[in-house]
Structures are given as structure tokens and as C-alpha cells.
mmCIF file of C-alpha atoms in Angstrom:
data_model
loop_
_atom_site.group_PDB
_atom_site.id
_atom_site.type_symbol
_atom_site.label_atom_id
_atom_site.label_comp_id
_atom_site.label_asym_id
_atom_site.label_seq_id
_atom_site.Cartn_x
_atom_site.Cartn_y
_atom_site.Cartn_z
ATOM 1 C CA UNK A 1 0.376 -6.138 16.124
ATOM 2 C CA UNK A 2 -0.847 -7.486 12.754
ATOM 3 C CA UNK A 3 1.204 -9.731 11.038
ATOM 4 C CA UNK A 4 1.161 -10.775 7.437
ATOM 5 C CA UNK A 5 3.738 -13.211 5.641
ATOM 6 C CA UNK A 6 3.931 -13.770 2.163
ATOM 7 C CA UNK A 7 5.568 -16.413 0.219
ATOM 8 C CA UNK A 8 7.575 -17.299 -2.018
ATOM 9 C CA UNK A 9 9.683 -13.719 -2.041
ATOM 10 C CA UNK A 10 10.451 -13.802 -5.627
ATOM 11 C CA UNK A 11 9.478 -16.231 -8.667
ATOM 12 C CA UNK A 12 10.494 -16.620 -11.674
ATOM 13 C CA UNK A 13 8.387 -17.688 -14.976
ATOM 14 C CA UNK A 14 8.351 -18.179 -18.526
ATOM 15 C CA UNK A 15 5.433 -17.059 -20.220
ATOM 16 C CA UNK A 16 2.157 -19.072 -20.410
ATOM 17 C CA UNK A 17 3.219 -21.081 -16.692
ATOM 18 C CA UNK A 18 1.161 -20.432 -13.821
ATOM 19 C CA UNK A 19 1.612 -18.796 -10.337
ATOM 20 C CA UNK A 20 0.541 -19.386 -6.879
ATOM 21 C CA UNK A 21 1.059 -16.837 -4.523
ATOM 22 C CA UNK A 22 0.329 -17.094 -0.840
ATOM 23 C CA UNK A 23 -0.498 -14.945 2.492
ATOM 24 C CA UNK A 24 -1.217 -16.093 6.136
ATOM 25 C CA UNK A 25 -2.106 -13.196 8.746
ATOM 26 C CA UNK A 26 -2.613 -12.972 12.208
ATOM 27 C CA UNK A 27 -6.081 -12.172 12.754
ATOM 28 C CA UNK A 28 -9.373 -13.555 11.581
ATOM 29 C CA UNK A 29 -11.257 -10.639 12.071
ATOM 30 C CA UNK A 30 -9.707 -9.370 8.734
ATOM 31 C CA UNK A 31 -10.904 -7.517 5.377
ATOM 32 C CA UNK A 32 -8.495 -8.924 2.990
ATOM 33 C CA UNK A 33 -6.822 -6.858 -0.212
ATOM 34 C CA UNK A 34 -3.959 -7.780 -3.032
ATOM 35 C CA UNK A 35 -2.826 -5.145 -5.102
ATOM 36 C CA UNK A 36 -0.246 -5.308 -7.845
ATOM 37 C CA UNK A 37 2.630 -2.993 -8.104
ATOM 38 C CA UNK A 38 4.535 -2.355 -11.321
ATOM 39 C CA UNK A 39 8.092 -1.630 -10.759
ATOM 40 C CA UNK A 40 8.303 2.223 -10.373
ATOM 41 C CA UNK A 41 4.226 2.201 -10.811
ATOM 42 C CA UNK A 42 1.591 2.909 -7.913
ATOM 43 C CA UNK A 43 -0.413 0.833 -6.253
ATOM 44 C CA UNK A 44 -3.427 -0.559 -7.585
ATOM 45 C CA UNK A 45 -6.173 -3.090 -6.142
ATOM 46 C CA UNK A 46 -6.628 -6.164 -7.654
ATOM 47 C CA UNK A 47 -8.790 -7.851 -4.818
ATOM 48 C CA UNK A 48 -11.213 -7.262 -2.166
ATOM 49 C CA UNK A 49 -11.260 -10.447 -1.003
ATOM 50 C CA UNK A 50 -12.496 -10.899 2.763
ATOM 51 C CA UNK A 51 -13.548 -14.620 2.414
ATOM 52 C CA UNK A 52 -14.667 -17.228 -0.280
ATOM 53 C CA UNK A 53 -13.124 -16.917 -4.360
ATOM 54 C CA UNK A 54 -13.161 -14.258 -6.818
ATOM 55 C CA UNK A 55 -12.122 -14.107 -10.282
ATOM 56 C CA UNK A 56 -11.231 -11.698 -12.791
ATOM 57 C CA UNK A 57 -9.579 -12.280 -15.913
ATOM 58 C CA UNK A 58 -6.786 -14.686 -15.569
ATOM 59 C CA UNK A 59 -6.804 -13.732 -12.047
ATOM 60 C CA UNK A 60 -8.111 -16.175 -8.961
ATOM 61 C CA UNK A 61 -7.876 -14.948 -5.349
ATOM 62 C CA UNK A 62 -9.249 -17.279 -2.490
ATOM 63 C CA UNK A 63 -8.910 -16.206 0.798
ATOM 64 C CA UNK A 64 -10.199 -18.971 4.045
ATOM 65 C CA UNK A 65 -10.358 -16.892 7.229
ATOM 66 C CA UNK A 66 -10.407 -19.252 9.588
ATOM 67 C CA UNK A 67 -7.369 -20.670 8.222
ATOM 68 C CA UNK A 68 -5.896 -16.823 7.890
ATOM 69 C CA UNK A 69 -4.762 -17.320 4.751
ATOM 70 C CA UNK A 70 -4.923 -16.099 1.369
ATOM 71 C CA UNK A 71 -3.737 -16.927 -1.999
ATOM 72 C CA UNK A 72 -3.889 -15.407 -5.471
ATOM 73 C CA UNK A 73 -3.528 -17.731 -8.816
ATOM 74 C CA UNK A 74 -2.511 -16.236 -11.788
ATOM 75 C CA UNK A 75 -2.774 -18.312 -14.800
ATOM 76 C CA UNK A 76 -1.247 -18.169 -18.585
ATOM 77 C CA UNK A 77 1.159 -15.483 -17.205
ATOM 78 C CA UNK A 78 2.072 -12.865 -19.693
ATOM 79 C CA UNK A 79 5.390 -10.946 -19.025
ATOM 80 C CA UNK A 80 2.873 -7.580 -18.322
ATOM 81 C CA UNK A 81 2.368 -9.514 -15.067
ATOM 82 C CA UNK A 82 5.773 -8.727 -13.628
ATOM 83 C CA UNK A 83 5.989 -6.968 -10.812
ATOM 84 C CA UNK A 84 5.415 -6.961 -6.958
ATOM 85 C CA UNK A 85 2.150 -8.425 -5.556
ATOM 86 C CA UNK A 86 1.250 -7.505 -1.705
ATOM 87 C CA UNK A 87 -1.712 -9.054 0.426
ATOM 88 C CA UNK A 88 -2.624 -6.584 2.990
ATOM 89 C CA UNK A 89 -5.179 -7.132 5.995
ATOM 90 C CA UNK A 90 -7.539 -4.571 7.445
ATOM 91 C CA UNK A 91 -8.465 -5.732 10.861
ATOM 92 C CA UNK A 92 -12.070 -3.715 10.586
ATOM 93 C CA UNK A 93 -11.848 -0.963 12.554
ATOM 94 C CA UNK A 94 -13.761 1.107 10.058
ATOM 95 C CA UNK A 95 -10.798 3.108 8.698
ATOM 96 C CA UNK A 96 -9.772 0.836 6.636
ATOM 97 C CA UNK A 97 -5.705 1.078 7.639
ATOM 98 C CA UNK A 98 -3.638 -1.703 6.002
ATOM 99 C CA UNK A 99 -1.034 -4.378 7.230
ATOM 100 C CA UNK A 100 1.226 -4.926 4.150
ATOM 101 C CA UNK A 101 3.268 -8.184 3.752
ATOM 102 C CA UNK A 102 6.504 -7.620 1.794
ATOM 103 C CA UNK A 103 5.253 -8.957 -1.141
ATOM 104 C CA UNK A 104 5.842 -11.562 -4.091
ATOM 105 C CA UNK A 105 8.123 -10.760 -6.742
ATOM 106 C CA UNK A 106 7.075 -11.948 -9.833
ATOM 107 C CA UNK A 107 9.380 -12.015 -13.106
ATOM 108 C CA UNK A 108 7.695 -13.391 -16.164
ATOM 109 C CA UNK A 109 10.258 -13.629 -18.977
ATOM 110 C CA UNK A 110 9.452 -14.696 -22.696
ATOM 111 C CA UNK B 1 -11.471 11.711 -12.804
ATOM 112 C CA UNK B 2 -7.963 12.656 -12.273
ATOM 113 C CA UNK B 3 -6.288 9.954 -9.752
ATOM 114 C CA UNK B 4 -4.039 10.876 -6.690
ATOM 115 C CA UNK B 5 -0.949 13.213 -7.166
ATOM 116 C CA UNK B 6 2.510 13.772 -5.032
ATOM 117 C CA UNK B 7 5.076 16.368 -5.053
ATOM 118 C CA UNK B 8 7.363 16.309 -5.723
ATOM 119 C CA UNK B 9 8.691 12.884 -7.502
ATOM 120 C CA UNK B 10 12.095 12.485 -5.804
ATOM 121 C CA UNK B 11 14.043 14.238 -3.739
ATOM 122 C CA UNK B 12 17.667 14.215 -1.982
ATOM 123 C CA UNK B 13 18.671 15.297 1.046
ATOM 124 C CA UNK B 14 21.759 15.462 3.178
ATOM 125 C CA UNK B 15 21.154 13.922 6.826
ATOM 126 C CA UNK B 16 19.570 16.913 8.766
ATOM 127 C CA UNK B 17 17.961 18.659 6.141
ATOM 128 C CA UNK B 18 14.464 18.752 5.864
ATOM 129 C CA UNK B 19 11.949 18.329 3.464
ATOM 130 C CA UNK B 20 7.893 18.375 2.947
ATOM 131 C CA UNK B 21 6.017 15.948 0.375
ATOM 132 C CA UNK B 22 2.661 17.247 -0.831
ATOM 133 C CA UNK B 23 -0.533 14.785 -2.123
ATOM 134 C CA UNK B 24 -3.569 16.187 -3.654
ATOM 135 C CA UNK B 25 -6.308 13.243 -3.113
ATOM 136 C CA UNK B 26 -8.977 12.669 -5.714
ATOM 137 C CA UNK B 27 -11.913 14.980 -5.405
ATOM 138 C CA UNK B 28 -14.275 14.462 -2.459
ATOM 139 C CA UNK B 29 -12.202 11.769 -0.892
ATOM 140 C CA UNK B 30 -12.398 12.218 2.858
ATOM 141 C CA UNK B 31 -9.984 9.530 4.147
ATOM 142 C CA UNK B 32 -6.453 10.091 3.218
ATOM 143 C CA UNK B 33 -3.728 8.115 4.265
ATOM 144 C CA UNK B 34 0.408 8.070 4.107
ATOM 145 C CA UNK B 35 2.500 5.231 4.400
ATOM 146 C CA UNK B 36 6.502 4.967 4.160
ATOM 147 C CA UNK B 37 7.572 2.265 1.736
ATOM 148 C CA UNK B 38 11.043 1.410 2.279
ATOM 149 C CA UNK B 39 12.988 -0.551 -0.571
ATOM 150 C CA UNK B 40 11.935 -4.458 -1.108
ATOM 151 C CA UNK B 41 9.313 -3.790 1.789
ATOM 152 C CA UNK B 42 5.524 -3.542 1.675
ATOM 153 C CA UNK B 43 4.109 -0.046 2.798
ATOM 154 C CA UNK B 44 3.978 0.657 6.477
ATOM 155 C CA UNK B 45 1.002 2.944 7.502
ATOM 156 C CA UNK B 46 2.033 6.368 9.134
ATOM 157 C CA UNK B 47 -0.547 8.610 9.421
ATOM 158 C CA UNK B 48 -4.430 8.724 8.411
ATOM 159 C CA UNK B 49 -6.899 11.348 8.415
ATOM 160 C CA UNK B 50 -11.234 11.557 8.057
ATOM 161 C CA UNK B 51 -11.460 15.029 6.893
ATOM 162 C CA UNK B 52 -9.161 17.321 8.866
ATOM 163 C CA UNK B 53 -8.781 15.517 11.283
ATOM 164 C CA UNK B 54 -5.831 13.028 12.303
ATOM 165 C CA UNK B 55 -7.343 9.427 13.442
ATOM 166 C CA UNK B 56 -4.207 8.207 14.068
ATOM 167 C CA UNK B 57 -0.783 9.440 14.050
ATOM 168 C CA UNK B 58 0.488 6.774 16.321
ATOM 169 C CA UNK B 59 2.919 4.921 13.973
ATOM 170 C CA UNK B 60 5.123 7.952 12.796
ATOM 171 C CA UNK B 61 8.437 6.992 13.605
ATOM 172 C CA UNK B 62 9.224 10.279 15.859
ATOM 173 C CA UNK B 63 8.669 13.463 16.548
ATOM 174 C CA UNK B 64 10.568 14.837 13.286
ATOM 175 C CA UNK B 65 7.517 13.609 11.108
ATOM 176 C CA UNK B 66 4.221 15.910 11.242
ATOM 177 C CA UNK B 67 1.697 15.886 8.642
ATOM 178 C CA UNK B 68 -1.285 18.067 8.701
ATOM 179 C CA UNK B 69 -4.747 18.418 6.480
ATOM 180 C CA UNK B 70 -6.054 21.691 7.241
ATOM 181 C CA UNK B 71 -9.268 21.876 5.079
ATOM 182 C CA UNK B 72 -9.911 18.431 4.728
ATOM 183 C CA UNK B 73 -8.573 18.372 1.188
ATOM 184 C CA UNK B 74 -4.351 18.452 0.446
ATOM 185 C CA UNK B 75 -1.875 17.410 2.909
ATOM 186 C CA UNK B 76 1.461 17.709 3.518
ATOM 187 C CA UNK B 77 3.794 15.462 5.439
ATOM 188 C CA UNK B 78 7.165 16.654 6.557
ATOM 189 C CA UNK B 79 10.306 15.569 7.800
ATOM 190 C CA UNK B 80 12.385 17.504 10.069
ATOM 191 C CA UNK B 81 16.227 16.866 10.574
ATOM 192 C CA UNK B 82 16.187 13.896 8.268
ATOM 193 C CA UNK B 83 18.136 10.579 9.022
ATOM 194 C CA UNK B 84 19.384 7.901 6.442
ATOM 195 C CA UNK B 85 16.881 6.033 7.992
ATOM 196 C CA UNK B 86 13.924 7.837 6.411
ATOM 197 C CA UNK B 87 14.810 6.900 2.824
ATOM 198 C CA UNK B 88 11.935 5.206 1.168
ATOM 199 C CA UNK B 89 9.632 5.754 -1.043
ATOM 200 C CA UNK B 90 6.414 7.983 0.475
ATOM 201 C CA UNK B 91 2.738 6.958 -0.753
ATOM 202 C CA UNK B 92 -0.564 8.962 -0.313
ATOM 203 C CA UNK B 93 -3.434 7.078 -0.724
ATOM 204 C CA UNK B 94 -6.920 8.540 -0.315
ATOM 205 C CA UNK B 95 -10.865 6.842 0.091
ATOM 206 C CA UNK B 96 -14.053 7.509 0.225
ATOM 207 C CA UNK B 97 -15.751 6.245 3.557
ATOM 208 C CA UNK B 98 -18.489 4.730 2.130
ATOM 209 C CA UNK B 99 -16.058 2.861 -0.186
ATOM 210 C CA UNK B 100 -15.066 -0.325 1.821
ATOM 211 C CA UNK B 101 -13.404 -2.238 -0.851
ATOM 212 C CA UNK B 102 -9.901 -0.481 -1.604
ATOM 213 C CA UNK B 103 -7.835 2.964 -1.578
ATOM 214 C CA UNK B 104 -6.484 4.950 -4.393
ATOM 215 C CA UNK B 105 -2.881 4.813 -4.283
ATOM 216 C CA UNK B 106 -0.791 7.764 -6.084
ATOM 217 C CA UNK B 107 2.769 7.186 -7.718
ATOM 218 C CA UNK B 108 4.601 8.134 -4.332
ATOM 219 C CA UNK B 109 7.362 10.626 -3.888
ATOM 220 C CA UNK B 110 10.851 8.347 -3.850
ATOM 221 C CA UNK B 111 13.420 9.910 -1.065
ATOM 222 C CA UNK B 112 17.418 9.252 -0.737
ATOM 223 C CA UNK B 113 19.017 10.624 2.948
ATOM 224 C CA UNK B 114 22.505 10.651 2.051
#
């Protein structure tokens, strides 16, 4: 089946330092997501990120395919950035049904 | 545009009991999906439907889950004769087809087996 690690597990910040977060998957033939998870909060997407960089706010995701592997650089972290991150990997069968890793946690403290 | 919503919020249930979560998608979504979230773990599909109908039910741990969709709108997954083992947190998450860039994740019903 589809696998997808994540690393580090946890990490812990101060304020204003940045993080790199990373995910390698199984498959190549992959539509690539993060989403953020506050504690106790829903999921939400950061990232659609299949192949090549994106950006948004403070936010940089670059995912290489044929590597399999994904990473997500937050900069200037702010302690509103705590919280679990998860890659997950779509392997395009048109339903769009996610592979999860078991995510980053990220503590940002002042 | 309100976003998805679960019912209920928590629940707790001695081993054996059982017990039905509920998730109203947003309006005119017609892929819905449920996944089981267990603590510290990312969420593990279980179940996904395209209208009424189930695409794939394969990963539901056993034959004590079911979850149905009747008119292509609400669903309800349910747990018979729960075990320990089932305690996680439950998400609905629901799409429109056309959308291929993410899924709409609601706030999850959170469930102890004690």
C-alpha cells in the first residue's frame, strides 16, 4: 500500500526561527497535500502541491516527485503556528482518497 | 457557506455498546469521505462515497462498522459492539468532484471505548 513518512515527529521553536519539515512517499504517481491541524481544530489545506514550489505567506512547500519527497518551510515562526502538520499523497485514482503520514509536531514558544 | 458539521462532539462508550456519528457535508458536495484518526496518528481513510453511492468501503476495519448515504447528502457511520480499539477521533470530510485540489475537513467527533 501507500506509504508516507514524515520527519522530524515533533520540534520545538522559539519564535522568529525557522522550520523544515519533510515527507518521502512511496509512489510517484502522486497528487501531493499538507494541511495544518490545530490541536483540537479540523483539518485544513495548506498545499496542493503535486510537483515544483509554492508559496504563501511565510509558507514554502516544494515537493520533487521523482525523488518522492516533499517538504514544507515555514519561516519567522509565530507561536499561532503550533500544531500538527501532515503530508498526505493521493495516488490519482480520481477520488481523491488520502495516505496520511503521522505528522510533524510543531511547538513554537515565545 | 457554512463548512462541514459532526454529531455529536464526543462520546463514551462501554466496550460493546454501540454508537452512530452523523456529518452534514457542505452544500452540493458529492464526494464525502470518513477517516478514523487515532491519537498521535494521521487519519486513516475508511469509507468514501460519490453521491449515494459507496466507492470504497474496503478499509473499514470489520464488519461492526457500516456507514450509509442514502440521498446523496448526510451520512451516518456506525459502530456496532464497540472495542477499545475503535477509540479515535472520527473525521468527515466532503469535495466537490470537479475540485481536485483539497477536501473540507469538519471538527471530527472524538470517541473513548472504555
Amino acid at each position: 500500500g501507500q506509504q508516507v513518512q514524515q520527519s522530524p515527529a515533533s520540534l520545538v521553536l522559539q519564535e522568529g526561527e525557522n522550520a523544515e519539515l519533510q515527507c518521502n512517499f512511496s509512489s510517484t504517481a502522486t497528487r501531493l497535500q499538507w494541511f495544518y491541524q490545530h490541536p483540537g481544530g479540523r483539518l485544513v489545506s495548506l498545499f496542493y502541491n503535486p510537483s515544483g514550489t509554492k508559496h504563501t505567506g511565510r509558507l514554502t512547500s516544494t515537493t520533487v516527485t521523482n525523488e518522492r519527497r516533499s517538504s514544507l518551510h515555514i519561516s519567522s515562526s509565530q507561536t499561532t503556528d503550533s500544531g500538527t502538520y501532515f503530508c498526505a499523497i493521493d495516488p490519482d485514482t480520481g477520488y481523491q482518497n488520502f495516505y496520511f503520514g503521522k505528522g510533524t509536531s510543531l511547538t513554537v514558544i515565545p | 457557506e457554512a463548512g462541514v458539521t459532526q454529531s455529536p462532539r464526543y462520546a463514551v462508550l462501554q466496550e460493546g455498546q454501540a454508537v452512530s456519528f452523523w456529518c452534514d457535508p457542505i452544500s452540493g458536495h458529492d464526494t464525502l469521505y470518513w477517516y478514523q484518526q487515532p491519537r498521535d496518528q494521521g487519519p486513516q481513510l475508511l469509507v468514501y462515497f460519490r453521491d449515494e453511492a459507496v466507492i470504497d468501503n474496503s478499509q473499514l476495519p470489520s464488519d461492526r462498522f457500516s456507514a450509509v448515504r442514502p440521498k446523496g447528502t448526510n451520512s451516518t457511520l456506525k459502530i456496532q459492539s464497540a472495542k477499545q480499539g475503535d477509540t479515535a477521533t472520527y473525521l468527515c470530510a466532503s469535495r466537490l468532484r470537479t475540485d481536485q485540489d483539497t477536501q473540507y475537513f469538519g471538527p471530527g467527533t472524538r470517541l473513548l471505548v472504555l
